[in-house]
């Protein structure tokens, strides 16, 4: 019954999403004077000017919807053609407390999210191994309602020092990039994607704090502290806000540089970071016969280099941007020990479509050799050496490689639609699984 209910819900959501897309083609069906306007940043319009007035007074409402559809066109573990649909709703409010209460440089944010749907990665990867990435980045972390943001931010000393505390997601501050790719391997917070048992990205939040020092207008350093409990990721516990039982704390440290280079002031985003978790993890190399004999703490580092390379007639609103990302995790406790990605995005490729964007990217996600060896040892301990046996564990070894090309159409200021093509080589880093060729379609709607 649960699978049927999920299928009905996903089907209904897909129909609703298609209806939203159709409104951009036939805006005259709207009964509100400013709703569905191409020039409005919101589908529901400005509410007769009320929304702009509220924002000017310090109250900014946000309602947005993201849908991602993916279909395997060829290859994969299950070669039959099928499609999967996933989506996310976000409901939030941002309060400028300087405007509302005269609290200097103070902000409060509250966001609730809901995710639903299914993941194509479960179809194209070996079900006992799973994919390392996902063809639908909005899928995952439990298809459930969550309190995603509930924090207060305060600036001091003319914004030299900035402190944030409450329920936070790590990648809203650390390892941040701009990205519109649908494949998870090219998005924000890659350190959390490959160390997701400690570093929690959107929509999972935890109690924590972040202290940021703005050394110069374009150079900063920041450190965070994030509490870890089993409730952070459990489905149905999205509003369970206890501090205990505590398994440990995760501490990221980051040095950042956001320059505007050259006479055209080309924007850049450079970040070098390190993280450490005080939680205890099993050491893969210590596995013998039936279990592990040693534990250790997790740590790792990451690098981001995102730089716009060109402009169009001197305007940085259009041009080519290069993004490089890398993550290194410890060999003792991490399933994936390193990750690298390179991508190019071209904003405003055509004069007739100055706000559209083309993107192309390639990523490599490498499995720790100690983890691969542990899988082989478990198979030997069970006396199985063939994937035809039900107790056989597929050996994840080497890397999974992900590629994507997309075209983002800004239909209106409140609606973006992105068709894309993806190639996943060795899904789950299982060499016996065929490469998968995937067609995708995503959309973002701001209400």
CSV table of C-alpha atoms in Angstrom, one decimal:
chain,number,residue,atom,x,y,z
A,1,UNK,CA,0.0,0.0,0.0
A,2,UNK,CA,2.8,2.4,0.8
A,3,UNK,CA,4.4,1.9,-2.7
A,4,UNK,CA,1.0,2.5,-4.4
A,5,UNK,CA,0.4,5.6,-2.3
A,6,UNK,CA,3.8,7.0,-3.2
A,7,UNK,CA,3.2,6.2,-6.9
A,8,UNK,CA,-0.2,8.0,-6.8
A,9,UNK,CA,1.4,11.0,-5.0
A,10,UNK,CA,4.3,11.3,-7.5
A,11,UNK,CA,1.8,10.9,-10.4
A,12,UNK,CA,-0.4,13.7,-9.0
A,13,UNK,CA,2.6,15.9,-8.4
A,14,UNK,CA,3.8,15.4,-12.0
A,15,UNK,CA,0.4,16.4,-13.3
A,16,UNK,CA,0.4,19.5,-11.1
A,17,UNK,CA,3.9,20.4,-12.3
A,18,UNK,CA,2.9,20.1,-15.9
A,19,UNK,CA,-0.1,22.3,-15.2
A,20,UNK,CA,2.3,24.9,-13.8
A,21,UNK,CA,4.4,24.7,-16.9
A,22,UNK,CA,1.3,25.2,-19.1
A,23,UNK,CA,0.4,28.4,-17.3
A,24,UNK,CA,3.6,30.0,-18.7
A,25,UNK,CA,2.3,29.3,-22.2
A,26,UNK,CA,-1.3,30.5,-21.5
A,27,UNK,CA,-0.9,33.3,-18.9
A,28,UNK,CA,-4.4,34.7,-19.8
A,29,UNK,CA,-6.1,32.1,-17.6
A,30,UNK,CA,-5.0,33.9,-14.5
A,31,UNK,CA,-7.8,35.8,-12.7
A,32,UNK,CA,-5.3,38.0,-10.7
A,33,UNK,CA,-4.0,41.1,-12.4
A,34,UNK,CA,-0.3,40.5,-11.7
A,35,UNK,CA,-0.2,36.8,-11.4
A,36,UNK,CA,1.6,34.8,-14.1
A,37,UNK,CA,3.2,37.9,-15.4
A,38,UNK,CA,6.4,37.3,-17.3
A,39,UNK,CA,8.2,40.2,-15.6
A,40,UNK,CA,7.2,39.2,-12.0
A,41,UNK,CA,9.7,37.2,-9.9
A,42,UNK,CA,6.7,35.3,-8.4
A,43,UNK,CA,4.1,33.2,-10.2
A,44,UNK,CA,1.4,34.4,-7.8
A,45,UNK,CA,2.4,38.0,-8.6
A,46,UNK,CA,3.0,40.9,-6.2
A,47,UNK,CA,-0.4,40.6,-4.5
A,48,UNK,CA,-1.4,44.1,-5.6
A,49,UNK,CA,1.9,45.5,-4.4
A,50,UNK,CA,1.6,44.0,-0.9
A,51,UNK,CA,4.5,41.6,-1.3
A,52,UNK,CA,7.0,44.3,-2.4
A,53,UNK,CA,5.8,46.5,0.5
A,54,UNK,CA,6.3,43.7,3.0
A,55,UNK,CA,9.8,43.0,1.6
A,56,UNK,CA,10.7,46.7,1.9
A,57,UNK,CA,9.6,46.5,5.6
A,58,UNK,CA,11.7,43.4,6.2
A,59,UNK,CA,9.4,40.5,5.6
A,60,UNK,CA,10.3,38.3,2.6
A,61,UNK,CA,8.1,35.2,1.9
A,62,UNK,CA,9.5,32.4,-0.2
A,63,UNK,CA,7.5,29.5,-1.7
A,64,UNK,CA,9.3,27.5,-4.4
A,65,UNK,CA,8.9,24.2,-6.1
A,66,UNK,CA,11.6,22.0,-7.8
A,67,UNK,CA,10.8,19.0,-9.9
A,68,UNK,CA,13.4,16.6,-11.5
A,69,UNK,CA,12.5,13.8,-13.9
A,70,UNK,CA,15.0,11.3,-15.3
A,71,UNK,CA,14.7,8.3,-17.7
A,72,UNK,CA,17.3,5.7,-18.6
A,73,UNK,CA,17.6,5.7,-22.4
A,74,UNK,CA,20.1,2.9,-22.5
A,75,UNK,CA,22.2,0.7,-20.3
A,76,UNK,CA,22.3,0.4,-16.5
A,77,UNK,CA,21.8,-2.6,-14.2
A,78,UNK,CA,18.1,-2.8,-15.3
A,79,UNK,CA,18.2,-2.0,-19.0
A,80,UNK,CA,14.5,-1.7,-19.4
A,81,UNK,CA,13.5,1.9,-20.2
A,82,UNK,CA,11.7,3.7,-17.3
A,83,UNK,CA,11.4,7.1,-15.7
A,84,UNK,CA,11.5,8.4,-12.2
A,85,UNK,CA,10.1,11.7,-10.8
A,86,UNK,CA,11.2,13.5,-7.6
A,87,UNK,CA,10.4,16.9,-6.3
A,88,UNK,CA,10.8,19.4,-3.4
A,89,UNK,CA,8.6,22.1,-1.9
A,90,UNK,CA,10.1,24.9,0.1
A,91,UNK,CA,8.2,27.3,2.4
A,92,UNK,CA,10.1,30.0,4.1
A,93,UNK,CA,10.3,33.6,5.5
A,94,UNK,CA,13.3,35.8,5.9
A,95,UNK,CA,13.0,38.6,8.5
A,96,UNK,CA,15.3,41.7,8.3
A,97,UNK,CA,15.3,42.5,12.0
A,98,UNK,CA,17.1,45.8,11.4
A,99,UNK,CA,14.1,47.0,9.6
A,100,UNK,CA,11.5,45.4,11.8
A,101,UNK,CA,13.0,45.9,15.3
A,102,UNK,CA,16.0,48.2,14.7
A,103,UNK,CA,18.4,45.4,15.6
A,104,UNK,CA,21.5,46.3,13.6
A,105,UNK,CA,22.6,43.8,11.0
A,106,UNK,CA,20.4,41.0,12.2
A,107,UNK,CA,18.4,38.4,10.2
A,108,UNK,CA,16.1,35.5,11.1
A,109,UNK,CA,15.2,32.7,8.6
A,110,UNK,CA,12.6,30.0,8.9
A,111,UNK,CA,12.2,27.3,6.2
A,112,UNK,CA,10.2,24.1,6.0
A,113,UNK,CA,10.8,21.6,3.1
A,114,UNK,CA,9.1,18.5,1.8
A,115,UNK,CA,10.7,16.0,-0.6
A,116,UNK,CA,8.8,13.3,-2.5
A,117,UNK,CA,9.3,10.9,-5.4
A,118,UNK,CA,11.7,8.2,-6.5
A,119,UNK,CA,15.3,7.9,-7.7
A,120,UNK,CA,16.3,6.6,-11.1
A,121,UNK,CA,19.7,5.6,-9.5
A,122,UNK,CA,17.9,2.7,-7.8
A,123,UNK,CA,17.0,1.4,-11.3
A,124,UNK,CA,20.3,1.8,-13.1
A,125,UNK,CA,22.6,0.6,-10.3
A,126,UNK,CA,23.0,-2.7,-8.6
A,127,UNK,CA,20.4,-2.7,-5.8
A,128,UNK,CA,22.8,-4.1,-3.3
A,129,UNK,CA,25.4,-1.4,-4.0
A,130,UNK,CA,23.5,1.7,-5.2
A,131,UNK,CA,24.8,4.7,-7.1
A,132,UNK,CA,27.4,7.0,-5.7
A,133,UNK,CA,25.8,10.0,-7.2
A,134,UNK,CA,22.2,10.5,-8.3
A,135,UNK,CA,20.6,11.6,-11.6
A,136,UNK,CA,18.2,13.7,-9.5
A,137,UNK,CA,20.0,15.9,-7.0
A,138,UNK,CA,16.7,16.9,-5.3
A,139,UNK,CA,16.0,13.3,-4.3
A,140,UNK,CA,17.3,11.9,-1.1
A,141,UNK,CA,17.7,12.3,2.7
A,142,UNK,CA,14.2,10.8,3.3
A,143,UNK,CA,11.1,11.7,1.4
A,144,UNK,CA,9.6,13.7,4.2
A,145,UNK,CA,8.8,17.1,5.8
A,146,UNK,CA,11.6,18.8,7.6
A,147,UNK,CA,12.5,21.9,9.5
A,148,UNK,CA,15.4,22.9,7.3
A,149,UNK,CA,16.3,26.4,8.6
A,150,UNK,CA,15.6,28.1,11.9
A,151,UNK,CA,18.4,30.4,12.6
A,152,UNK,CA,19.4,33.9,13.7
A,153,UNK,CA,22.3,35.8,12.1
A,154,UNK,CA,24.0,38.8,13.6
A,155,UNK,CA,26.8,41.0,12.3
A,156,UNK,CA,29.3,43.0,14.5
A,157,UNK,CA,31.9,45.7,14.0
A,158,UNK,CA,30.5,46.9,10.7
A,159,UNK,CA,30.0,43.3,9.5
A,160,UNK,CA,33.6,42.4,10.1
A,161,UNK,CA,32.4,39.6,12.4
A,162,UNK,CA,29.3,37.5,11.4
A,163,UNK,CA,27.7,34.9,13.7
A,164,UNK,CA,24.9,32.5,12.9
A,165,UNK,CA,23.2,30.0,15.2
A,166,UNK,CA,20.2,27.7,15.3
A,167,UNK,CA,19.1,24.9,13.0
A,168,UNK,CA,21.5,25.1,10.0
A,169,UNK,CA,22.5,23.2,6.9
A,170,UNK,CA,26.3,23.0,6.5
A,171,UNK,CA,26.5,23.8,2.7
A,172,UNK,CA,24.5,27.1,3.0
A,173,UNK,CA,27.8,28.5,4.4
A,174,UNK,CA,30.6,26.0,3.6
A,175,UNK,CA,31.7,24.6,0.2
A,176,UNK,CA,29.3,26.9,-1.6
A,177,UNK,CA,29.0,27.3,-5.4
A,178,UNK,CA,26.4,28.4,-7.9
A,179,UNK,CA,25.1,25.4,-9.9
A,180,UNK,CA,22.1,24.4,-11.9
A,181,UNK,CA,23.1,20.8,-12.9
A,182,UNK,CA,20.6,18.0,-12.2
A,183,UNK,CA,23.2,15.3,-11.4
A,184,UNK,CA,24.2,15.4,-7.7
A,185,UNK,CA,27.9,15.2,-8.6
A,186,UNK,CA,28.0,18.9,-9.8
A,187,UNK,CA,26.0,20.7,-7.1
A,188,UNK,CA,26.7,22.6,-3.9
A,189,UNK,CA,28.4,21.1,-0.9
A,190,UNK,CA,30.3,18.2,-2.5
A,191,UNK,CA,32.2,17.5,0.7
A,192,UNK,CA,28.8,16.5,2.2
A,193,UNK,CA,27.8,14.3,-0.7
A,194,UNK,CA,30.9,12.1,-0.2
A,195,UNK,CA,30.9,12.3,3.6
A,196,UNK,CA,27.1,12.4,4.1
A,197,UNK,CA,27.2,10.5,7.4
A,198,UNK,CA,28.6,13.6,9.1
A,199,UNK,CA,28.3,16.6,6.8
A,200,UNK,CA,24.6,17.2,6.2
A,201,UNK,CA,23.5,19.3,3.2
A,202,UNK,CA,20.1,20.7,2.4
A,203,UNK,CA,17.4,19.8,3.4
A,204,UNK,CA,18.8,18.2,6.6
A,205,UNK,CA,19.5,20.6,9.4
A,206,UNK,CA,21.1,20.3,12.8
A,207,UNK,CA,21.8,22.4,15.8
A,208,UNK,CA,24.9,24.4,15.2
A,209,UNK,CA,26.7,27.7,14.8
A,210,UNK,CA,29.0,29.5,12.3
A,211,UNK,CA,31.4,32.3,13.0
A,212,UNK,CA,32.7,34.2,10.0
A,213,UNK,CA,35.5,36.8,10.0
A,214,UNK,CA,35.6,39.1,6.9
A,215,UNK,CA,39.3,39.9,6.8
A,216,UNK,CA,39.0,42.2,3.7
A,217,UNK,CA,36.0,42.9,1.5
A,218,UNK,CA,36.8,39.8,-0.6
A,219,UNK,CA,38.7,37.5,1.8
A,220,UNK,CA,37.0,35.7,4.7
A,221,UNK,CA,37.6,32.8,7.2
A,222,UNK,CA,34.9,30.9,9.0
A,223,UNK,CA,34.5,28.0,11.3
A,224,UNK,CA,31.4,26.0,12.2
A,225,UNK,CA,30.2,23.6,14.9
A,226,UNK,CA,27.4,21.1,14.1
A,227,UNK,CA,25.8,18.7,16.6
A,228,UNK,CA,25.2,15.2,15.3
A,229,UNK,CA,22.3,12.9,16.5
A,230,UNK,CA,20.7,9.9,14.9
A,231,UNK,CA,17.5,12.0,14.5
A,232,UNK,CA,19.0,14.4,11.9
A,233,UNK,CA,18.5,12.1,9.0
A,234,UNK,CA,15.7,9.7,10.0
A,235,UNK,CA,12.5,9.9,8.0
A,236,UNK,CA,9.6,11.2,10.1
A,237,UNK,CA,12.0,13.0,12.5
A,238,UNK,CA,12.3,16.2,10.5
A,239,UNK,CA,10.9,18.2,13.4
A,240,UNK,CA,12.6,16.2,16.2
A,241,UNK,CA,14.9,18.8,17.7
A,242,UNK,CA,16.7,17.0,20.6
A,243,UNK,CA,20.4,17.5,21.3
A,244,UNK,CA,20.7,13.9,22.6
A,245,UNK,CA,21.8,11.2,22.1
A,246,UNK,CA,24.8,13.0,20.7
A,247,UNK,CA,27.2,10.9,18.6
A,248,UNK,CA,29.6,13.8,18.2
A,249,UNK,CA,30.2,17.1,16.5
A,250,UNK,CA,31.4,18.1,13.1
A,251,UNK,CA,33.7,21.1,12.7
A,252,UNK,CA,34.5,22.6,9.3
A,253,UNK,CA,37.0,25.4,8.8
A,254,UNK,CA,37.2,27.4,5.5
A,255,UNK,CA,39.3,30.1,4.0
A,256,UNK,CA,37.5,32.0,1.1
A,257,UNK,CA,38.3,34.5,-1.5
A,258,UNK,CA,35.6,36.2,-3.7
A,259,UNK,CA,37.4,38.6,-6.1
A,260,UNK,CA,36.2,40.7,-9.0
A,261,UNK,CA,39.1,40.3,-11.4
A,262,UNK,CA,40.3,42.6,-14.2
A,263,UNK,CA,38.7,45.7,-15.7
A,264,UNK,CA,35.4,43.8,-16.3
A,265,UNK,CA,35.3,42.8,-12.6
A,266,UNK,CA,34.8,39.1,-13.3
A,267,UNK,CA,33.4,37.4,-10.2
A,268,UNK,CA,35.2,34.5,-8.6
A,269,UNK,CA,34.6,32.1,-5.7
A,270,UNK,CA,37.6,30.3,-4.2
A,271,UNK,CA,37.3,28.1,-1.1
A,272,UNK,CA,39.8,25.9,0.7
A,273,UNK,CA,38.3,23.9,3.6
A,274,UNK,CA,38.9,21.1,6.2
A,275,UNK,CA,36.5,19.2,8.4
A,276,UNK,CA,36.8,17.0,11.4
A,277,UNK,CA,34.1,14.8,13.1
A,278,UNK,CA,34.4,13.6,16.7
A,279,UNK,CA,32.0,10.8,16.1
A,280,UNK,CA,33.5,7.3,16.0
A,281,UNK,CA,33.4,5.3,12.7
A,282,UNK,CA,34.5,1.8,11.8
A,283,UNK,CA,37.9,1.4,10.2
A,284,UNK,CA,37.3,-0.6,7.1
A,285,UNK,CA,40.8,-2.1,7.1
A,286,UNK,CA,40.1,-3.6,10.6
A,287,UNK,CA,37.2,-5.8,9.3
A,288,UNK,CA,37.8,-9.5,10.0
A,289,UNK,CA,35.4,-12.4,9.7
A,290,UNK,CA,32.3,-10.9,11.3
A,291,UNK,CA,33.0,-7.3,12.2
A,292,UNK,CA,35.4,-4.4,12.8
A,293,UNK,CA,38.0,-4.3,15.5
A,294,UNK,CA,38.9,-0.6,15.4
A,295,UNK,CA,37.3,2.8,15.2
A,296,UNK,CA,38.5,6.3,14.3
A,297,UNK,CA,37.3,9.9,13.7
A,298,UNK,CA,36.5,11.2,10.2
A,299,UNK,CA,38.3,14.1,8.6
A,300,UNK,CA,38.9,15.5,5.1
A,301,UNK,CA,39.3,18.5,2.9
A,302,UNK,CA,37.9,20.2,-0.1
A,303,UNK,CA,38.7,22.8,-2.8
A,304,UNK,CA,36.4,25.0,-4.9
A,305,UNK,CA,37.6,27.3,-7.7
A,306,UNK,CA,34.7,29.0,-9.6
A,307,UNK,CA,35.7,31.9,-11.9
A,308,UNK,CA,33.9,33.7,-14.7
A,309,UNK,CA,36.3,33.9,-17.7
A,310,UNK,CA,34.5,36.2,-20.2
A,311,UNK,CA,31.9,38.9,-20.5
A,312,UNK,CA,29.7,40.1,-23.2
A,313,UNK,CA,30.4,43.6,-24.4
A,314,UNK,CA,31.8,44.4,-21.0
A,315,UNK,CA,28.8,43.1,-19.0
A,316,UNK,CA,29.5,40.3,-16.4
A,317,UNK,CA,25.8,39.3,-16.6
A,318,UNK,CA,26.7,37.1,-19.5
A,319,UNK,CA,29.8,35.0,-20.2
A,320,UNK,CA,31.6,31.7,-19.6
A,321,UNK,CA,32.4,30.4,-16.1
A,322,UNK,CA,34.8,27.6,-15.1
A,323,UNK,CA,34.2,25.5,-12.0
A,324,UNK,CA,36.7,23.1,-10.4
A,325,UNK,CA,35.8,21.0,-7.3
A,326,UNK,CA,37.7,18.4,-5.3
A,327,UNK,CA,37.2,16.5,-2.1
A,328,UNK,CA,39.7,14.3,-0.2
A,329,UNK,CA,38.5,12.1,2.7
A,330,UNK,CA,40.5,9.9,5.1
A,331,UNK,CA,41.2,6.3,4.0
A,332,UNK,CA,40.3,4.7,7.3
A,333,UNK,CA,36.6,5.6,7.6
A,334,UNK,CA,35.3,7.0,4.3
A,335,UNK,CA,33.7,4.9,1.5
A,336,UNK,CA,34.7,7.5,-1.1
A,337,UNK,CA,38.2,8.8,-0.6
A,338,UNK,CA,38.4,11.4,-3.4
A,339,UNK,CA,36.3,13.3,-5.9
A,340,UNK,CA,37.1,15.7,-8.7
A,341,UNK,CA,34.8,17.6,-11.1
A,342,UNK,CA,35.2,20.2,-13.8
A,343,UNK,CA,32.3,22.1,-15.5
A,344,UNK,CA,31.7,25.0,-17.8
A,345,UNK,CA,28.6,27.2,-17.8
A,346,UNK,CA,27.8,29.8,-20.5
A,347,UNK,CA,25.2,32.5,-19.4
A,348,UNK,CA,23.5,34.3,-22.2
A,349,UNK,CA,24.7,32.2,-25.2
A,350,UNK,CA,22.4,33.9,-27.6
A,351,UNK,CA,21.4,37.6,-28.0
A,352,UNK,CA,17.8,36.5,-28.3
A,353,UNK,CA,18.0,34.5,-25.0
A,354,UNK,CA,20.3,36.6,-22.8
A,355,UNK,CA,19.2,34.9,-19.5
A,356,UNK,CA,19.4,31.3,-20.7
A,357,UNK,CA,22.4,29.1,-19.8
A,358,UNK,CA,24.3,26.1,-21.2
A,359,UNK,CA,26.2,23.8,-18.9
A,360,UNK,CA,28.5,20.8,-19.4
A,361,UNK,CA,30.4,18.9,-16.7
A,362,UNK,CA,32.4,15.8,-15.9
A,363,UNK,CA,33.0,14.2,-12.4
A,364,UNK,CA,34.9,11.3,-11.0
A,365,UNK,CA,33.9,9.7,-7.6
A,366,UNK,CA,36.5,7.2,-6.4
A,367,UNK,CA,35.9,4.4,-3.9
A,368,UNK,CA,38.4,3.8,-1.1
A,369,UNK,CA,40.5,0.7,-1.7
A,370,UNK,CA,40.1,-0.3,1.9
A,371,UNK,CA,36.3,-0.3,1.5
A,372,UNK,CA,36.7,-2.5,-1.7
A,373,UNK,CA,39.0,-4.9,0.2
A,374,UNK,CA,36.5,-5.1,3.0
A,375,UNK,CA,33.7,-6.2,0.6
A,376,UNK,CA,35.9,-8.9,-0.9
A,377,UNK,CA,36.8,-10.1,2.6
A,378,UNK,CA,33.1,-10.3,3.5
A,379,UNK,CA,32.4,-12.3,0.4
A,380,UNK,CA,35.2,-14.7,1.2
A,381,UNK,CA,34.0,-15.1,4.8
A,382,UNK,CA,30.5,-16.0,3.4
A,383,UNK,CA,32.1,-18.4,1.0
A,384,UNK,CA,30.6,-16.7,-2.1
A,385,UNK,CA,32.5,-15.5,-5.2
A,386,UNK,CA,29.7,-15.0,-7.7
A,387,UNK,CA,27.1,-12.3,-8.1
A,388,UNK,CA,24.5,-15.1,-8.8
A,389,UNK,CA,24.5,-15.9,-5.0
A,390,UNK,CA,22.0,-13.9,-2.9
A,391,UNK,CA,24.5,-13.2,-0.2
A,392,UNK,CA,27.1,-11.9,-2.6
A,393,UNK,CA,28.1,-8.2,-2.1
A,394,UNK,CA,28.9,-6.4,-5.3
A,395,UNK,CA,32.5,-5.1,-5.1
A,396,UNK,CA,32.6,-1.4,-5.5
A,397,UNK,CA,36.1,-0.6,-6.8
A,398,UNK,CA,37.7,2.2,-8.8
A,399,UNK,CA,35.4,5.1,-9.7
A,400,UNK,CA,31.9,6.1,-10.9
A,401,UNK,CA,32.2,8.8,-13.6
A,402,UNK,CA,29.3,11.2,-14.2
A,403,UNK,CA,28.8,13.5,-17.2
A,404,UNK,CA,26.0,16.0,-17.9
A,405,UNK,CA,25.1,18.7,-20.5
A,406,UNK,CA,22.0,20.9,-20.0
A,407,UNK,CA,20.2,23.9,-21.4
A,408,UNK,CA,18.5,26.1,-18.9
A,409,UNK,CA,15.5,28.1,-20.3
A,410,UNK,CA,14.4,31.1,-18.3
A,411,UNK,CA,10.8,31.0,-19.5
A,412,UNK,CA,9.8,33.8,-17.1
A,413,UNK,CA,11.4,35.4,-14.1
A,414,UNK,CA,9.6,32.9,-11.9
A,415,UNK,CA,10.0,29.8,-14.1
A,416,UNK,CA,13.1,27.9,-15.3
A,417,UNK,CA,13.1,24.7,-17.3
A,418,UNK,CA,16.2,22.6,-17.9
A,419,UNK,CA,16.4,19.6,-20.3
A,420,UNK,CA,19.6,17.6,-19.9
A,421,UNK,CA,21.5,14.5,-20.9
A,422,UNK,CA,23.6,12.5,-18.6
A,423,UNK,CA,26.0,9.6,-18.9
A,424,UNK,CA,26.9,7.5,-15.8
A,425,UNK,CA,29.9,5.2,-16.3
A,426,UNK,CA,30.1,2.2,-14.0
A,427,UNK,CA,27.1,3.2,-11.8
A,428,UNK,CA,28.1,2.6,-8.1
A,429,UNK,CA,31.7,1.9,-9.2
A,430,UNK,CA,30.6,-1.7,-10.0
A,431,UNK,CA,32.4,-2.6,-13.2
A,432,UNK,CA,29.8,-5.3,-14.1
A,433,UNK,CA,27.0,-2.7,-14.4
A,434,UNK,CA,26.6,-1.2,-17.9
A,435,UNK,CA,27.1,2.5,-18.5
A,436,UNK,CA,23.8,4.3,-18.3
A,437,UNK,CA,22.6,7.0,-20.8
A,438,UNK,CA,19.9,9.2,-19.1
A,439,UNK,CA,17.6,11.9,-20.3
A,440,UNK,CA,16.4,14.5,-17.7
A,441,UNK,CA,14.1,17.4,-17.3
A,442,UNK,CA,14.0,19.7,-14.3
A,443,UNK,CA,12.1,22.9,-13.5
A,444,UNK,CA,12.1,25.6,-10.8
A,445,UNK,CA,9.0,27.6,-9.9
A,446,UNK,CA,8.9,30.6,-7.5
A,447,UNK,CA,5.5,31.3,-6.2
